[in-house]
mmCIF file of N, CA, C and O and ligand atoms in Angstrom:
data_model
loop_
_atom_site.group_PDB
_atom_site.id
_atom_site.type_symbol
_atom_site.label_atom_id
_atom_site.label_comp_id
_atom_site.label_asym_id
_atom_site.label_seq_id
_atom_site.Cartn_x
_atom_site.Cartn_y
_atom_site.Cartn_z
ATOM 1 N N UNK A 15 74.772 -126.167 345.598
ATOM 2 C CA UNK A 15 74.581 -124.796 345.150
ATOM 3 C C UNK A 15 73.387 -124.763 344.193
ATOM 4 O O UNK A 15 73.292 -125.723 343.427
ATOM 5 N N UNK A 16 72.278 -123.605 344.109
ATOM 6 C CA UNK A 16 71.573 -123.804 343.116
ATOM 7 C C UNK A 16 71.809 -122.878 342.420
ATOM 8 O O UNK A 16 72.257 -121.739 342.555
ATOM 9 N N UNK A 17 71.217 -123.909 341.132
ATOM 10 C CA UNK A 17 71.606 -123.444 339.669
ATOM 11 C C UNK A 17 70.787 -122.494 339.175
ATOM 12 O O UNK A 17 69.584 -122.360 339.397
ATOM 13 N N UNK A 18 71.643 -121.702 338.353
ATOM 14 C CA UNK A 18 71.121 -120.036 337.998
ATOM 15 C C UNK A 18 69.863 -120.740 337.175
ATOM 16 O O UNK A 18 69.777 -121.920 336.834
ATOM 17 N N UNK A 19 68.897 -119.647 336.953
ATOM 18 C CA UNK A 19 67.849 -119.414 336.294
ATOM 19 C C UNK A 19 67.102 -120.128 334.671
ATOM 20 O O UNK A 19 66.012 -120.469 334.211
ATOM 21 N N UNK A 20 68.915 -120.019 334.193
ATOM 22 C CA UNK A 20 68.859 -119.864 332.784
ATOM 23 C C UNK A 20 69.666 -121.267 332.416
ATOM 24 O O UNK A 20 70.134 -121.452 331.292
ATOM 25 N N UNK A 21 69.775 -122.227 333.485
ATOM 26 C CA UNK A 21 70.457 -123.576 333.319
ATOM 27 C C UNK A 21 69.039 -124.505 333.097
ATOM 28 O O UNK A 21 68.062 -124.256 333.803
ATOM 29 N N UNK A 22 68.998 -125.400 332.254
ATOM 30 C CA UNK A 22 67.998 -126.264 331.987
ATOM 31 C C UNK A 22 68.066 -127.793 333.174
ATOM 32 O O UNK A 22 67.760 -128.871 332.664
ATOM 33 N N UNK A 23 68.401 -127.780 334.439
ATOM 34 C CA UNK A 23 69.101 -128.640 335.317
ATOM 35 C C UNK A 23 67.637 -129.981 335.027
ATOM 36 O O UNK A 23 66.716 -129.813 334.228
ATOM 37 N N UNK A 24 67.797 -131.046 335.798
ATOM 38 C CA UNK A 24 67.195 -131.860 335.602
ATOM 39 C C UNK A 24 67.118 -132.858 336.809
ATOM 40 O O UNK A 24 68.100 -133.265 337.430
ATOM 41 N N UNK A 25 66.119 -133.114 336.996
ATOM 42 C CA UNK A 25 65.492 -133.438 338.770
ATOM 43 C C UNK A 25 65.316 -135.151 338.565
ATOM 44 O O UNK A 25 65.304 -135.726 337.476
ATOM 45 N N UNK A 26 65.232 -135.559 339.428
ATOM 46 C CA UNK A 26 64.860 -137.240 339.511
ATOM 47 C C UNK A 26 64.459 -137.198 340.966
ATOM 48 O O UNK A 26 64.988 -136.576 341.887
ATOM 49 N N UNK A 27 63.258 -138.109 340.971
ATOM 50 C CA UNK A 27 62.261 -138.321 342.009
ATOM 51 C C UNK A 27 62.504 -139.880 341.981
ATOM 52 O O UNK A 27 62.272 -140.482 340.932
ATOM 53 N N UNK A 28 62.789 -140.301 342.672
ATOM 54 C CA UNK A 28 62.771 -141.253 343.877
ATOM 55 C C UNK A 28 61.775 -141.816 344.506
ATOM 56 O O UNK A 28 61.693 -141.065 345.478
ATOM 57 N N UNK A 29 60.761 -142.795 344.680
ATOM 58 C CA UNK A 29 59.888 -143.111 346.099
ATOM 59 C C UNK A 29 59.827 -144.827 346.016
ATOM 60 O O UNK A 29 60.325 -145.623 345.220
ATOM 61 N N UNK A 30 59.133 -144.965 347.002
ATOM 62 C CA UNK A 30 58.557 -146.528 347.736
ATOM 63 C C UNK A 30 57.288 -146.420 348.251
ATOM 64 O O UNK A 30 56.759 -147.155 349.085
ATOM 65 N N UNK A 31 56.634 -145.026 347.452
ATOM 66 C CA UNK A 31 55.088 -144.995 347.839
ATOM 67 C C UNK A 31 54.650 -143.932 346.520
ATOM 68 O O UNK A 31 55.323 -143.113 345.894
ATOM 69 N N UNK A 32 53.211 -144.350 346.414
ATOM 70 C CA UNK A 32 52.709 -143.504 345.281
ATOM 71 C C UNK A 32 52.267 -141.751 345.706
ATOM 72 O O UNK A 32 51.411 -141.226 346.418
ATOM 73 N N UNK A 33 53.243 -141.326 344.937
ATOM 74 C CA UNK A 33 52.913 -138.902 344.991
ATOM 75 C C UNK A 33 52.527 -139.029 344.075
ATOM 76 O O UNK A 33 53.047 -139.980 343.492
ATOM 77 N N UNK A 34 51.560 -138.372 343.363
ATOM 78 C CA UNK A 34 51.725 -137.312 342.585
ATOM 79 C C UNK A 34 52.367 -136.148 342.499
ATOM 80 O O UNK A 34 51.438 -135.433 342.874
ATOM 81 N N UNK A 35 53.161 -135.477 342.312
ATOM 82 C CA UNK A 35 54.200 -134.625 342.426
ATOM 83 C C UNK A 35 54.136 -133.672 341.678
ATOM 84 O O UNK A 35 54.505 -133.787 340.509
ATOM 85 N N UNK A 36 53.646 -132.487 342.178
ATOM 86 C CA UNK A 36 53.170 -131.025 341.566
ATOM 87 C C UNK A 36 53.994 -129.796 341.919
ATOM 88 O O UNK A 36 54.081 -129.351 343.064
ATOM 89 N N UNK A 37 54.687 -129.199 340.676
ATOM 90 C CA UNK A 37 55.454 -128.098 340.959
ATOM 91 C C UNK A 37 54.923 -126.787 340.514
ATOM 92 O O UNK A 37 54.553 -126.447 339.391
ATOM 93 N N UNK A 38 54.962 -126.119 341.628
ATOM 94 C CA UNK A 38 54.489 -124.821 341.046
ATOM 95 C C UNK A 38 54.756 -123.820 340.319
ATOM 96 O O UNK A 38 55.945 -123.502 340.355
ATOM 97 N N UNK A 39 54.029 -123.129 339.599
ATOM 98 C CA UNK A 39 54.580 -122.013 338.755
ATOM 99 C C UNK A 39 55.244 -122.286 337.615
ATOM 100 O O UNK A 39 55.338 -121.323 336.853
ATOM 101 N N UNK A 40 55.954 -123.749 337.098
ATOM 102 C CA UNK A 40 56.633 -123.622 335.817
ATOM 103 C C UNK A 40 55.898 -125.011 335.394
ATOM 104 O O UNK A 40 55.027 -125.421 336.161
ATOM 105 N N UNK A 41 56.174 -125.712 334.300
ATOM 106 C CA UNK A 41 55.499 -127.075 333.860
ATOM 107 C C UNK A 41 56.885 -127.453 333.394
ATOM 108 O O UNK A 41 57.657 -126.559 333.047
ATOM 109 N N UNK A 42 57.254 -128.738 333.364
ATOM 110 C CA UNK A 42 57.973 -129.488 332.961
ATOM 111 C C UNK A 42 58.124 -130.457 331.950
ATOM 112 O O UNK A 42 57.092 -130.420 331.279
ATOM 113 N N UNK A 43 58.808 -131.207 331.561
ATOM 114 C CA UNK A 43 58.912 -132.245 330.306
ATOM 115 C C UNK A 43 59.832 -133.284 331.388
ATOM 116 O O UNK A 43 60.776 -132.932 332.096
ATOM 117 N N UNK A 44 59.215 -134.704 331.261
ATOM 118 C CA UNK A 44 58.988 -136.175 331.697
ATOM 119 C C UNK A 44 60.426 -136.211 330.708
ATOM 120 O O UNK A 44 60.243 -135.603 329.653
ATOM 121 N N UNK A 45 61.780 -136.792 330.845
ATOM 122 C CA UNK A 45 62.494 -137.069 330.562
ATOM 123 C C UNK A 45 62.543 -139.191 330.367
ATOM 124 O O UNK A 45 62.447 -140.026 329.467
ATOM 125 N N UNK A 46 62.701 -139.157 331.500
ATOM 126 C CA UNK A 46 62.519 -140.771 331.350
ATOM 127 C C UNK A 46 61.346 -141.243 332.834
ATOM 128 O O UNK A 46 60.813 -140.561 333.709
ATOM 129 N N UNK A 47 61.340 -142.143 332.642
ATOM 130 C CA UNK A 47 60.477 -143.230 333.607
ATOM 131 C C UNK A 47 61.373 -144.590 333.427
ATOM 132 O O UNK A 47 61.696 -145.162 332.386
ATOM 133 N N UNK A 48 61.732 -144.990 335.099
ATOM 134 C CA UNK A 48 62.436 -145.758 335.363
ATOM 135 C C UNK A 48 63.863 -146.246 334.295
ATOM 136 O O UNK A 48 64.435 -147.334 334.216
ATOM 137 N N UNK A 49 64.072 -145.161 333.687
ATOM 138 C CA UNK A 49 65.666 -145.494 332.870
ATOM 139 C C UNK A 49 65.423 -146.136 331.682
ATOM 140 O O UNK A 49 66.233 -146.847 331.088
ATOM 141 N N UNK A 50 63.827 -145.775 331.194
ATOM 142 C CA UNK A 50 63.536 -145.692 329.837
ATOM 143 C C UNK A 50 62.437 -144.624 329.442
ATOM 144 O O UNK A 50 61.599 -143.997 330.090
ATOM 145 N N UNK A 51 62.786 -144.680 328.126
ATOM 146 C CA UNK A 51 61.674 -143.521 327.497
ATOM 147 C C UNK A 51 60.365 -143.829 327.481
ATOM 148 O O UNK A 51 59.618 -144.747 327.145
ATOM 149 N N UNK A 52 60.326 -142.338 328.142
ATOM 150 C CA UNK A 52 58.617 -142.140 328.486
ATOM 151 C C UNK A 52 57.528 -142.460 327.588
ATOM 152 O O UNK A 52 57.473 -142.341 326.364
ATOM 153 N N UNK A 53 56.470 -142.988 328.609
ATOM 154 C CA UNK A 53 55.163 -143.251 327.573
ATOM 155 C C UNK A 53 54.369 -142.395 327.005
ATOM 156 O O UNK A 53 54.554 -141.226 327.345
ATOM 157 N N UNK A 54 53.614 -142.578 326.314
ATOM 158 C CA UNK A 54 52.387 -141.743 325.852
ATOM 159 C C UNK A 54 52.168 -140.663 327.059
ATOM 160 O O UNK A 54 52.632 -139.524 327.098
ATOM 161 N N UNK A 55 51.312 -141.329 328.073
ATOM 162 C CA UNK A 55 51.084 -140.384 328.974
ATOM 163 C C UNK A 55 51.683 -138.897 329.526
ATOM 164 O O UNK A 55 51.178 -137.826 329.860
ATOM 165 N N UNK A 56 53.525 -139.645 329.393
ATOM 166 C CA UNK A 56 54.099 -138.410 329.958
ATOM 167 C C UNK A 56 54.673 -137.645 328.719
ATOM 168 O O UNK A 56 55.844 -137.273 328.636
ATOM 169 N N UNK A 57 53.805 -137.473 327.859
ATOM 170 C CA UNK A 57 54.565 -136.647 326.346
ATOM 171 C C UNK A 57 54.095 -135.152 326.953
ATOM 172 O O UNK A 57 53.215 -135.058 327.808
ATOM 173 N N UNK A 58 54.686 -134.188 326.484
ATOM 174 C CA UNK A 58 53.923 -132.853 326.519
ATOM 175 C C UNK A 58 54.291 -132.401 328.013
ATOM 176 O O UNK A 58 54.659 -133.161 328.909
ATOM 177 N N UNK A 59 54.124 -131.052 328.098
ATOM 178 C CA UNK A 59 54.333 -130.100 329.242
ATOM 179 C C UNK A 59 53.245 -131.054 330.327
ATOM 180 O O UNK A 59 52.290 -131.774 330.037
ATOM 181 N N UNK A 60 53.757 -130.758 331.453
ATOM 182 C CA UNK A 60 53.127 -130.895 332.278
ATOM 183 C C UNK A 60 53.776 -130.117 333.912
ATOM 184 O O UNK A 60 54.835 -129.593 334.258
ATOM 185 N N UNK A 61 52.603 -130.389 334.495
ATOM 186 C CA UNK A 61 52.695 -129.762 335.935
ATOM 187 C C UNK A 61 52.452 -130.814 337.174
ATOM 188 O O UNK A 61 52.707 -130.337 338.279
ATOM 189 N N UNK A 62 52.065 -131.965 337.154
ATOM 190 C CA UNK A 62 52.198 -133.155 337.810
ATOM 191 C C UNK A 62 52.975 -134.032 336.911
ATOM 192 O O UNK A 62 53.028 -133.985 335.683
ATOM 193 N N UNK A 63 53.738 -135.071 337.957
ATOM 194 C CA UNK A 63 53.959 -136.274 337.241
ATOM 195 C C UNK A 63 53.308 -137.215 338.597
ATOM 196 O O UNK A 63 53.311 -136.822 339.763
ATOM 197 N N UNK A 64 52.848 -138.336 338.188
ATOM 198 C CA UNK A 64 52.811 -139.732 338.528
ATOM 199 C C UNK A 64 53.948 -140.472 339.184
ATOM 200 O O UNK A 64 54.815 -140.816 338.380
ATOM 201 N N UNK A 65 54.127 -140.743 340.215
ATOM 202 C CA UNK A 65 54.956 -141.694 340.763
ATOM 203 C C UNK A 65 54.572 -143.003 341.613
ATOM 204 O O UNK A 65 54.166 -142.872 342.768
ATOM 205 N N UNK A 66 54.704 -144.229 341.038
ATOM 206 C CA UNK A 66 54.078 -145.013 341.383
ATOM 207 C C UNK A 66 55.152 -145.338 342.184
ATOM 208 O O UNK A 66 56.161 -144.635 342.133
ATOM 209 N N UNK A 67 55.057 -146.862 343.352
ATOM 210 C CA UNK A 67 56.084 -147.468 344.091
ATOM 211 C C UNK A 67 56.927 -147.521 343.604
ATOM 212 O O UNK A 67 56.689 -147.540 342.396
ATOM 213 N N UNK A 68 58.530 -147.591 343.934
ATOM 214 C CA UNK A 68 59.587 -148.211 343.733
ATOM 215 C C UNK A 68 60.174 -147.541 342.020
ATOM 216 O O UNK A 68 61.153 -147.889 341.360
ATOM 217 N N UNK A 69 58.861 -146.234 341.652
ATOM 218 C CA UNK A 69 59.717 -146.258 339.888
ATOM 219 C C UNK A 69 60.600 -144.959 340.754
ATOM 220 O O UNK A 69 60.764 -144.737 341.954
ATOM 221 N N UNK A 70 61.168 -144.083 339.188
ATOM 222 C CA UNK A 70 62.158 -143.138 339.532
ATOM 223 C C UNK A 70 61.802 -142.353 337.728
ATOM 224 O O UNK A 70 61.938 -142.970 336.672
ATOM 225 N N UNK A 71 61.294 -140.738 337.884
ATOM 226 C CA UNK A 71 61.394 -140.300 337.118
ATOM 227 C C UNK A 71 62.176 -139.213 337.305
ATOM 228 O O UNK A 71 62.418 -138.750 338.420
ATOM 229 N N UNK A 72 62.669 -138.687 336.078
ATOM 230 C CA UNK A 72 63.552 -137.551 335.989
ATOM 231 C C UNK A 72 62.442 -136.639 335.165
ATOM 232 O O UNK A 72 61.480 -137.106 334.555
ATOM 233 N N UNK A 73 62.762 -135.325 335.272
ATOM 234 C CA UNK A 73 61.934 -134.629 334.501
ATOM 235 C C UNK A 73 63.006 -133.452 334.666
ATOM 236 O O UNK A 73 63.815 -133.472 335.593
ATOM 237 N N UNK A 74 62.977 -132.671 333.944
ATOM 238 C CA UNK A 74 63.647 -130.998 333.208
ATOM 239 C C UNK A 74 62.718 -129.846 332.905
ATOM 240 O O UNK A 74 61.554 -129.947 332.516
ATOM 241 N N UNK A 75 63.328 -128.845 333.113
ATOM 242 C CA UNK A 75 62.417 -127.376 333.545
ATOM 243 C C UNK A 75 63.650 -126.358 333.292
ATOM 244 O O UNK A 75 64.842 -126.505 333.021
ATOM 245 N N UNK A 76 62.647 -125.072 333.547
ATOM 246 C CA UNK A 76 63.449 -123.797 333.328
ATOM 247 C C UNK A 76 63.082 -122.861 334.071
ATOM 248 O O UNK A 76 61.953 -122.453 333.798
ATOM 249 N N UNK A 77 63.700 -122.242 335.091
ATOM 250 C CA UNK A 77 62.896 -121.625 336.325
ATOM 251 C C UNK A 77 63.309 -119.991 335.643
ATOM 252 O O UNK A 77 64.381 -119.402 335.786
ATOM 253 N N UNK A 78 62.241 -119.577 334.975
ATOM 254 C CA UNK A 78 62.870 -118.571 333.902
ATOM 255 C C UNK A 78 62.200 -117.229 334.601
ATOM 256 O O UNK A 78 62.833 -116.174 334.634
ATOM 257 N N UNK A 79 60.699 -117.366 335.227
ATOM 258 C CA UNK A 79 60.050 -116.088 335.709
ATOM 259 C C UNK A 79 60.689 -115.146 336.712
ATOM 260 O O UNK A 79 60.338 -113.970 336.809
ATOM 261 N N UNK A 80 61.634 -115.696 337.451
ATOM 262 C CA UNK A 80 62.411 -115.123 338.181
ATOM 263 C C UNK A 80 63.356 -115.691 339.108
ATOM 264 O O UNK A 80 62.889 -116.771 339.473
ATOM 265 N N UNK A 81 64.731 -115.419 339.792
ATOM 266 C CA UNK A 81 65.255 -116.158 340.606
ATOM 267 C C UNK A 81 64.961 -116.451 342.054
ATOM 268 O O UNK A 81 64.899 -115.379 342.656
ATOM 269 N N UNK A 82 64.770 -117.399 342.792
ATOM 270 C CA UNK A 82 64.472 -117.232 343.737
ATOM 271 C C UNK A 82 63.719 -119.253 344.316
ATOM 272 O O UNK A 82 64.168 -120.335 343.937
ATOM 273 N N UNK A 83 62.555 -118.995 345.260
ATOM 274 C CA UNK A 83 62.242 -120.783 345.717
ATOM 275 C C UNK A 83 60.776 -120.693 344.973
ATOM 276 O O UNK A 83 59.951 -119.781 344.909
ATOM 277 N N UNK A 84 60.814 -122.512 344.243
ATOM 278 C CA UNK A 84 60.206 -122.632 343.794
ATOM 279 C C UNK A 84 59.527 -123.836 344.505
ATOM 280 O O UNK A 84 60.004 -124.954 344.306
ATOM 281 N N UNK A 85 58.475 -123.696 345.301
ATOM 282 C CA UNK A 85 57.525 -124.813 345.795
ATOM 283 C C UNK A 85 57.089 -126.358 345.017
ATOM 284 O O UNK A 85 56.683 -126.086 343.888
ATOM 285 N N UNK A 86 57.065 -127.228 345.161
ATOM 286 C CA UNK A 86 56.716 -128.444 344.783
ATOM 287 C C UNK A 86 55.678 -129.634 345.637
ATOM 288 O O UNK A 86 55.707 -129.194 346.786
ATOM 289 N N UNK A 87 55.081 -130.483 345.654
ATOM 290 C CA UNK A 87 54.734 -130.903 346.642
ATOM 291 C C UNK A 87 53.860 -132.249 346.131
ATOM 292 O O UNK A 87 53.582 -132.348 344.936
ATOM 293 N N UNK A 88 53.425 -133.317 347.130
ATOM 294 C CA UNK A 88 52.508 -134.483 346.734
ATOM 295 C C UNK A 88 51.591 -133.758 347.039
ATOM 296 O O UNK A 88 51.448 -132.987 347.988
ATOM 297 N N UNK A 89 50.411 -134.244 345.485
ATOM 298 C CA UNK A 89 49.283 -134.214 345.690
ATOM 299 C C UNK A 89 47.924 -134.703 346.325
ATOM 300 O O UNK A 89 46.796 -134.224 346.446
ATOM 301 N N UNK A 90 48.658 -136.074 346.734
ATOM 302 C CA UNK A 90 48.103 -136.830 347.982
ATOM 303 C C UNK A 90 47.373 -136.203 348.714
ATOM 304 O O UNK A 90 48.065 -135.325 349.229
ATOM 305 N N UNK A 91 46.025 -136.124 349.179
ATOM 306 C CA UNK A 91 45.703 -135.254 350.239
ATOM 307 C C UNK A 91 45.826 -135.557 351.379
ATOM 308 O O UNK A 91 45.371 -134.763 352.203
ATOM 309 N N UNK A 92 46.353 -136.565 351.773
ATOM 310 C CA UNK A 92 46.968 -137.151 353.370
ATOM 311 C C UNK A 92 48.115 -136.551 353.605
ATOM 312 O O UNK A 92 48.441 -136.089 354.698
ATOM 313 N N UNK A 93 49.020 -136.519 352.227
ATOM 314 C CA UNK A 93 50.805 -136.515 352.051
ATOM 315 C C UNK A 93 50.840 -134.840 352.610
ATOM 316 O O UNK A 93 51.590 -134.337 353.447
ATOM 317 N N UNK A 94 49.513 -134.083 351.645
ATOM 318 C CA UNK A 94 49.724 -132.502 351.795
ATOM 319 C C UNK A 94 49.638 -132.144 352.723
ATOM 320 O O UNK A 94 50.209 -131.122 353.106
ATOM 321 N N UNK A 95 48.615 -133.119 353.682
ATOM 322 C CA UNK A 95 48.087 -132.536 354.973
ATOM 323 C C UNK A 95 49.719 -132.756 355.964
ATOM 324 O O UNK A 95 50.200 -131.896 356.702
ATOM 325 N N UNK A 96 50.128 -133.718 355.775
ATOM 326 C CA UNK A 96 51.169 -133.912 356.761
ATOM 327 C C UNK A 96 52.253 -132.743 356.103
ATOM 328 O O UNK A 96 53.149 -132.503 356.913
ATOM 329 N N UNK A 97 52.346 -132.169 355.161
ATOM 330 C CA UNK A 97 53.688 -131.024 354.759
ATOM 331 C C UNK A 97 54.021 -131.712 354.197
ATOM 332 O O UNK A 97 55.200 -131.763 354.549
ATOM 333 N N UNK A 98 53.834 -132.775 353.088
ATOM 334 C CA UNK A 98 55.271 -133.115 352.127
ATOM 335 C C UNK A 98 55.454 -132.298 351.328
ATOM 336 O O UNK A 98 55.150 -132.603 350.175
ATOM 337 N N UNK A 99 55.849 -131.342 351.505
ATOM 338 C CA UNK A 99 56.326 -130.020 350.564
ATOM 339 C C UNK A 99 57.748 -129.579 350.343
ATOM 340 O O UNK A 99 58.272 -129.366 351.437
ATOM 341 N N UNK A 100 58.416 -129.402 349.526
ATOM 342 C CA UNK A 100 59.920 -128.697 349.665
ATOM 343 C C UNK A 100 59.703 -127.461 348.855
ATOM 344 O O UNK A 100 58.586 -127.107 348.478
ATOM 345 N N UNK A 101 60.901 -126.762 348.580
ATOM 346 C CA UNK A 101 61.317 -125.649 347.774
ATOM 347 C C UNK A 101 62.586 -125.911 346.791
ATOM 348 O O UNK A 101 63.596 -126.400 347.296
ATOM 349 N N UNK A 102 62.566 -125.599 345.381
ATOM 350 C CA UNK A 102 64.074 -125.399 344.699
ATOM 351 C C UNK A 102 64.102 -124.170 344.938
ATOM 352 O O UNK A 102 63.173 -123.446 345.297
ATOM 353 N N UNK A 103 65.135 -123.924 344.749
ATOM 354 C CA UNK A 103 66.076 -122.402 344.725
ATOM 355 C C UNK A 103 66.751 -122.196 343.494
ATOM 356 O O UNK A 103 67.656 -122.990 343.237
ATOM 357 N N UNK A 104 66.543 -121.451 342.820
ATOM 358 C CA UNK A 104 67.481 -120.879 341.658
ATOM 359 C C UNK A 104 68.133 -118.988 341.884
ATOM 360 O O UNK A 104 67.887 -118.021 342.605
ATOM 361 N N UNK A 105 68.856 -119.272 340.993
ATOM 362 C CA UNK A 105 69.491 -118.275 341.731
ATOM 363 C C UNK A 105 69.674 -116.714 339.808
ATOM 364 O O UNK A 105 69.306 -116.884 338.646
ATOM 365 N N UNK A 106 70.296 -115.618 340.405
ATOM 366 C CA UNK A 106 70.111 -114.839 339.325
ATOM 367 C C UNK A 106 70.954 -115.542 338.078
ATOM 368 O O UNK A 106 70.953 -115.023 336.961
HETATM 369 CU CU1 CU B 7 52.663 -138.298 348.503
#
């Protein structure tokens, strides 16, 4: 089910190949990298994160502008060309 608007939910990315991983429309805060606290790099809002082989970051957001799908996608330009794209859904 997705989570209303006004829930602070919290995502974890997964891979075995390097995304950059860009969500649209809101910026996020880097929670951990691989099941420790984040480095320098990932301090502060952001709108990409870095995913190298085999790590796993979590990151947290607030899909506050309105309810509805929120696009994400690798920045890869091979990855984009093939559609690695999804949508979240939040709801009212
Ligand atoms: Cu990719």
């Amino acid at each position: 089910m997705p989570p209303p608007a006004s829930a602070t939910p919290k995502w974890r990315f997964v891979t075995d190949f390097h995304h950059p991983i860009h969500l649209h429309l809101n910026q996020f805060h880097i929670l951990s990298r691989n099941n420790t606290t984040p480095g320098p790099y990932d301090q502060g809002w952001k709108d990409t994160v870095e995913l190298h082989p085999a790590e796993e970051v979590e990151i947290t957001t607030r899909f506050t502008d309105y309810p509805g799908r929120y696009a994400f996608h690798c920045h890869n330009l091979e990855h984009e060309d093939m559609a690695m794209m999804a949508t979240l859904t939040t709801t009212t």
